[in-house]
mmCIF file of C-alpha atoms in Angstrom:
data_model
loop_
_atom_site.group_PDB
_atom_site.id
_atom_site.type_symbol
_atom_site.label_atom_id
_atom_site.label_comp_id
_atom_site.label_asym_id
_atom_site.label_seq_id
_atom_site.Cartn_x
_atom_site.Cartn_y
_atom_site.Cartn_z
ATOM 1 C CA VAL A 1 -21.653 17.566 -40.846
ATOM 2 C CA THR A 2 -20.328 18.915 -37.550
ATOM 3 C CA LEU A 3 -22.242 19.300 -34.295
ATOM 4 C CA ASP A 4 -21.338 22.158 -31.933
ATOM 5 C CA ASN A 5 -17.991 22.863 -33.634
ATOM 6 C CA ASN A 6 -16.670 19.393 -32.785
ATOM 7 C CA TYR A 7 -14.502 19.227 -35.893
ATOM 8 C CA SER A 8 -12.589 16.222 -34.554
ATOM 9 C CA SER A 9 -15.638 13.964 -34.988
ATOM 10 C CA PRO A 10 -17.573 15.020 -38.097
ATOM 11 C CA VAL A 11 -20.278 12.827 -39.628
ATOM 12 C CA ARG A 12 -19.750 12.257 -43.331
ATOM 13 C CA GLY A 13 -22.109 11.341 -46.135
ATOM 14 C CA VAL A 14 -21.999 10.938 -49.909
ATOM 15 C CA ALA A 15 -24.476 12.593 -52.261
ATOM 16 C CA ASN A 16 -26.258 10.469 -54.830
ATOM 17 C CA ALA A 17 -26.564 11.250 -58.543
ATOM 18 C CA SER A 18 -29.328 13.796 -57.902
ATOM 19 C CA GLY A 19 -27.296 15.589 -55.236
ATOM 20 C CA SER A 20 -29.354 14.309 -52.298
ATOM 21 C CA TRP A 21 -27.643 13.021 -49.166
ATOM 22 C CA GLN A 22 -28.454 11.949 -45.647
ATOM 23 C CA VAL A 23 -26.442 11.392 -42.481
ATOM 24 C CA ASP A 24 -27.381 10.097 -39.042
ATOM 25 C CA LEU A 25 -25.996 11.888 -36.012
ATOM 26 C CA PRO A 26 -25.290 9.859 -32.879
ATOM 27 C CA PRO A 27 -28.064 10.020 -30.245
ATOM 28 C CA GLN A 28 -27.944 13.276 -28.310
ATOM 29 C CA PRO A 29 -29.265 14.205 -24.863
ATOM 30 C CA ALA A 30 -32.408 16.322 -24.915
ATOM 31 C CA GLY A 31 -31.640 20.015 -25.116
ATOM 32 C CA ALA A 32 -31.491 23.095 -27.323
ATOM 33 C CA GLY A 33 -29.098 25.815 -28.428
ATOM 34 C CA HIS A 34 -26.921 23.557 -30.586
ATOM 35 C CA THR A 35 -25.317 24.377 -33.933
ATOM 36 C CA ILE A 36 -24.860 22.109 -36.937
ATOM 37 C CA ALA A 37 -22.344 23.057 -39.622
ATOM 38 C CA ILE A 38 -22.703 21.495 -43.078
ATOM 39 C CA SER A 39 -19.841 21.623 -45.571
ATOM 40 C CA ASP A 40 -18.609 19.903 -48.726
ATOM 41 C CA GLY A 41 -15.058 20.398 -47.505
ATOM 42 C CA ASN A 42 -14.791 23.936 -48.799
ATOM 43 C CA ALA A 43 -14.893 26.440 -45.937
ATOM 44 C CA SER A 44 -16.510 29.075 -48.136
ATOM 45 C CA SER A 45 -19.508 26.810 -48.787
ATOM 46 C CA THR A 46 -20.251 25.956 -45.149
ATOM 47 C CA ARG A 47 -23.832 26.441 -43.996
ATOM 48 C CA THR A 48 -24.610 26.634 -40.282
ATOM 49 C CA LEU A 49 -27.898 25.806 -38.587
ATOM 50 C CA VAL A 50 -28.330 27.562 -35.236
ATOM 51 C CA ASP A 51 -30.591 27.056 -32.214
ATOM 52 C CA VAL A 52 -30.973 23.378 -33.077
ATOM 53 C CA ALA A 53 -32.938 21.284 -30.560
ATOM 54 C CA PHE A 54 -32.828 17.565 -29.788
ATOM 55 C CA GLY A 55 -35.998 16.087 -28.331
ATOM 56 C CA ASP A 56 -39.259 14.457 -29.419
ATOM 57 C CA ILE A 57 -41.178 15.234 -32.613
ATOM 58 C CA TYR A 58 -44.890 14.663 -33.158
ATOM 59 C CA LEU A 59 -46.758 14.741 -36.470
ATOM 60 C CA CYS A 60 -50.278 16.149 -36.057
ATOM 61 C CA SER A 61 -52.485 15.271 -38.999
ATOM 62 C CA GLY A 62 -56.173 15.043 -39.754
ATOM 63 C CA GLN A 63 -59.159 17.028 -40.922
ATOM 64 C CA SER A 64 -60.686 20.336 -39.835
ATOM 65 C CA ASN A 65 -60.567 19.500 -36.115
ATOM 66 C CA MET A 66 -56.785 19.423 -36.418
ATOM 67 C CA GLU A 67 -56.610 22.362 -38.828
ATOM 68 C CA PHE A 68 -58.588 24.616 -36.440
ATOM 69 C CA SER A 69 -56.027 27.133 -35.187
ATOM 70 C CA VAL A 70 -55.240 28.570 -31.758
ATOM 71 C CA ASN A 71 -56.634 31.976 -32.700
ATOM 72 C CA GLY A 72 -60.115 30.455 -32.788
ATOM 73 C CA ALA A 73 -59.855 28.762 -29.404
ATOM 74 C CA PHE A 74 -61.435 29.940 -26.138
ATOM 75 C CA ASN A 75 -59.390 32.794 -24.612
ATOM 76 C CA ALA A 76 -57.337 32.934 -27.804
ATOM 77 C CA SER A 77 -55.587 36.226 -27.019
ATOM 78 C CA SER A 78 -54.448 34.965 -23.607
ATOM 79 C CA GLU A 79 -53.359 31.602 -24.982
ATOM 80 C CA ILE A 80 -51.338 33.223 -27.763
ATOM 81 C CA ALA A 81 -49.676 35.616 -25.305
ATOM 82 C CA ASP A 82 -48.859 32.685 -22.981
ATOM 83 C CA SER A 83 -47.200 30.735 -25.800
ATOM 84 C CA ILE A 84 -44.000 32.762 -25.281
ATOM 85 C CA ASN A 85 -43.399 30.761 -22.095
ATOM 86 C CA TYR A 86 -42.584 27.530 -23.932
ATOM 87 C CA PRO A 87 -39.522 28.396 -26.048
ATOM 88 C CA ASN A 88 -38.555 24.802 -26.700
ATOM 89 C CA LEU A 89 -41.852 23.987 -28.285
ATOM 90 C CA ARG A 90 -40.854 24.151 -31.953
ATOM 91 C CA LEU A 91 -43.657 24.594 -34.498
ATOM 92 C CA ALA A 92 -44.015 23.850 -38.212
ATOM 93 C CA THR A 93 -47.095 23.820 -40.451
ATOM 94 C CA VAL A 94 -47.158 22.073 -43.829
ATOM 95 C CA ARG A 95 -48.835 23.896 -46.695
ATOM 96 C CA LYS A 96 -51.634 22.055 -48.488
ATOM 97 C CA ALA A 97 -50.419 20.366 -51.664
ATOM 98 C CA VAL A 98 -51.525 17.423 -53.786
ATOM 99 C CA ALA A 99 -48.956 14.924 -55.054
ATOM 100 C CA ASP A 100 -49.192 11.507 -56.693
ATOM 101 C CA SER A 101 -45.980 10.334 -55.048
ATOM 102 C CA PRO A 102 -44.097 11.112 -51.814
ATOM 103 C CA VAL A 103 -42.184 14.397 -51.793
ATOM 104 C CA VAL A 104 -38.966 15.156 -49.936
ATOM 105 C CA HIS A 105 -39.526 18.839 -49.247
ATOM 106 C CA ALA A 106 -42.770 20.298 -47.910
ATOM 107 C CA LYS A 107 -43.491 24.014 -48.187
ATOM 108 C CA SER A 108 -44.662 25.905 -45.131
ATOM 109 C CA LYS A 109 -48.155 27.283 -44.649
ATOM 110 C CA ALA A 110 -46.712 29.822 -42.208
ATOM 111 C CA ASN A 111 -44.265 32.645 -42.860
ATOM 112 C CA TYR A 112 -41.487 30.516 -41.363
ATOM 113 C CA SER A 113 -40.223 26.938 -41.713
ATOM 114 C CA TRP A 114 -39.694 26.237 -38.015
ATOM 115 C CA ALA A 115 -40.337 28.628 -35.135
ATOM 116 C CA ARG A 116 -40.103 28.778 -31.381
ATOM 117 C CA SER A 117 -43.464 28.848 -29.662
ATOM 118 C CA GLY A 118 -44.613 32.437 -29.236
ATOM 119 C CA PRO A 119 -47.088 34.994 -30.578
ATOM 120 C CA ALA A 120 -44.971 35.498 -33.697
ATOM 121 C CA ALA A 121 -45.445 31.826 -34.568
ATOM 122 C CA MET A 122 -49.239 32.118 -34.629
ATOM 123 C CA VAL A 123 -51.832 34.103 -36.517
ATOM 124 C CA GLY A 124 -53.318 36.678 -34.131
ATOM 125 C CA ALA A 125 -56.740 36.382 -32.558
ATOM 126 C CA ALA A 126 -58.193 38.822 -35.087
ATOM 127 C CA GLY A 127 -56.725 36.929 -38.054
ATOM 128 C CA PRO A 128 -58.234 34.187 -40.202
ATOM 129 C CA GLN A 129 -59.015 30.905 -38.492
ATOM 130 C CA PHE A 130 -57.909 27.509 -39.799
ATOM 131 C CA SER A 131 -54.514 29.086 -40.322
ATOM 132 C CA TYR A 132 -51.608 28.382 -37.963
ATOM 133 C CA PHE A 133 -50.825 27.098 -35.536
ATOM 134 C CA SER A 134 -53.111 24.053 -35.034
ATOM 135 C CA ALA A 135 -54.908 24.390 -31.675
ATOM 136 C CA THR A 136 -55.161 20.645 -31.032
ATOM 137 C CA CYS A 137 -51.523 20.096 -31.900
ATOM 138 C CA TYR A 138 -50.318 23.057 -29.852
ATOM 139 C CA PHE A 139 -52.279 22.285 -26.680
ATOM 140 C CA PHE A 140 -51.255 18.624 -26.847
ATOM 141 C CA GLY A 141 -47.589 19.524 -27.311
ATOM 142 C CA ARG A 142 -47.703 22.163 -24.590
ATOM 143 C CA GLU A 143 -49.055 19.690 -22.027
ATOM 144 C CA VAL A 144 -46.411 17.107 -22.959
ATOM 145 C CA TYR A 145 -43.739 19.797 -22.668
ATOM 146 C CA LYS A 146 -44.999 20.852 -19.229
ATOM 147 C CA ALA A 147 -45.329 17.256 -18.032
ATOM 148 C CA LEU A 148 -41.651 16.728 -18.865
ATOM 149 C CA GLY A 149 -40.715 19.801 -16.858
ATOM 150 C CA GLY A 150 -39.699 21.774 -19.936
ATOM 151 C CA LYS A 151 -36.514 19.706 -20.115
ATOM 152 C CA VAL A 152 -37.275 17.950 -23.403
ATOM 153 C CA PRO A 153 -37.759 20.050 -26.562
ATOM 154 C CA ILE A 154 -40.957 19.113 -28.374
ATOM 155 C CA GLY A 155 -41.237 19.515 -32.133
ATOM 156 C CA LEU A 156 -44.770 19.769 -33.538
ATOM 157 C CA VAL A 157 -45.474 19.342 -37.254
ATOM 158 C CA ALA A 158 -49.049 20.153 -38.279
ATOM 159 C CA SER A 159 -50.021 18.644 -41.625
ATOM 160 C CA ASP A 160 -53.790 18.778 -41.917
ATOM 161 C CA TRP A 161 -56.522 19.280 -44.488
ATOM 162 C CA GLY A 162 -60.202 19.647 -43.635
ATOM 163 C CA GLY A 163 -62.752 17.420 -45.369
ATOM 164 C CA GLN A 164 -60.295 14.824 -46.636
ATOM 165 C CA ARG A 165 -60.607 11.060 -46.383
ATOM 166 C CA VAL A 166 -58.132 9.129 -44.273
ATOM 167 C CA GLU A 167 -56.720 7.509 -47.417
ATOM 168 C CA CYS A 168 -55.297 10.882 -48.448
ATOM 169 C CA PHE A 169 -52.998 10.770 -45.422
ATOM 170 C CA SER A 170 -51.767 7.239 -46.207
ATOM 171 C CA SER A 171 -48.988 6.106 -48.512
ATOM 172 C CA ALA A 172 -49.699 4.071 -51.633
ATOM 173 C CA ASP A 173 -47.819 1.154 -50.072
ATOM 174 C CA ALA A 174 -50.011 1.266 -46.961
ATOM 175 C CA LEU A 175 -53.205 1.409 -49.012
ATOM 176 C CA ALA A 176 -52.120 -1.643 -51.005
ATOM 177 C CA ASP A 177 -50.925 -3.669 -47.978
ATOM 178 C CA THR A 178 -53.649 -6.241 -47.394
ATOM 179 C CA THR A 179 -51.912 -7.534 -44.234
ATOM 180 C CA CYS A 180 -52.995 -4.399 -42.350
ATOM 181 C CA GLY A 181 -56.343 -3.781 -44.004
ATOM 182 C CA GLY A 182 -55.261 -2.137 -47.242
ATOM 183 C CA THR A 183 -57.796 -2.559 -50.032
ATOM 184 C CA ARG A 184 -56.598 -0.153 -52.714
ATOM 185 C CA PRO A 185 -54.391 -1.247 -55.597
ATOM 186 C CA ALA A 186 -51.080 0.571 -55.840
ATOM 187 C CA GLY A 187 -51.262 3.752 -57.904
ATOM 188 C CA SER A 188 -54.864 4.645 -56.991
ATOM 189 C CA LEU A 189 -54.122 7.903 -55.158
ATOM 190 C CA GLU A 190 -55.424 9.992 -58.056
ATOM 191 C CA GLN A 191 -58.812 8.291 -57.824
ATOM 192 C CA ILE A 192 -58.897 8.839 -54.055
ATOM 193 C CA ALA A 193 -58.069 12.537 -54.426
ATOM 194 C CA ALA A 194 -60.710 12.959 -57.143
ATOM 195 C CA ALA A 195 -63.365 11.256 -55.000
ATOM 196 C CA ALA A 196 -62.481 13.396 -51.985
ATOM 197 C CA GLU A 197 -62.699 16.576 -54.060
ATOM 198 C CA GLU A 198 -66.111 15.556 -55.404
ATOM 199 C CA GLU A 199 -67.302 14.808 -51.853
ATOM 200 C CA GLU A 200 -66.082 18.215 -50.643
ATOM 201 C CA VAL A 201 -67.999 19.969 -53.445
ATOM 202 C CA GLU A 202 -71.152 18.056 -52.496
ATOM 203 C CA GLU A 203 -70.733 19.168 -48.870
ATOM 204 C CA GLU A 204 -70.432 22.805 -49.964
ATOM 205 C CA TRP A 205 -73.652 22.510 -51.967
ATOM 206 C CA ALA A 206 -75.387 20.935 -48.968
ATOM 207 C CA GLU A 207 -74.399 23.887 -46.781
#
């Protein structure tokens, strides 16, 4: 793995039996516009990531208040148009999916994996609400970005699901850890998901 064509100091890693690998780059100063080249040693198989940013990343998770998107906010059209002014706000939205164990790759709810802040990264004001990008997450990230003078790229990952219990956003290990309030035995995520689904159906009937 090579950062900004610095082939004299590559970072190397070894894939495990399943082909997965991970490397840690040295700490980098905040900034954007970098490239990362990934290769197995064969030049023809090199993959290059462009416009890479180094900065702070925030995970925005929760229920419908977090899922509520910018296009439903007050002055949505103006806010969406203004979003072009914060190019180093980088946005990602995780698609809803149920799993009984942690997953490595999350699919995107949007039509992109990562995007620069801008109208193209959001559903328009006339589009469906509770889509992307999260209003709470965006406005929070925008204010942090502005407070830092636009000098530190801010990555925002929205992973939200309206009507779900907090346990659904917790790992099995956390739920079973009695030292920090965990009360669920390991392996009970299926029961939690089933209970949450039943509760959501009851809410729909109540409406």
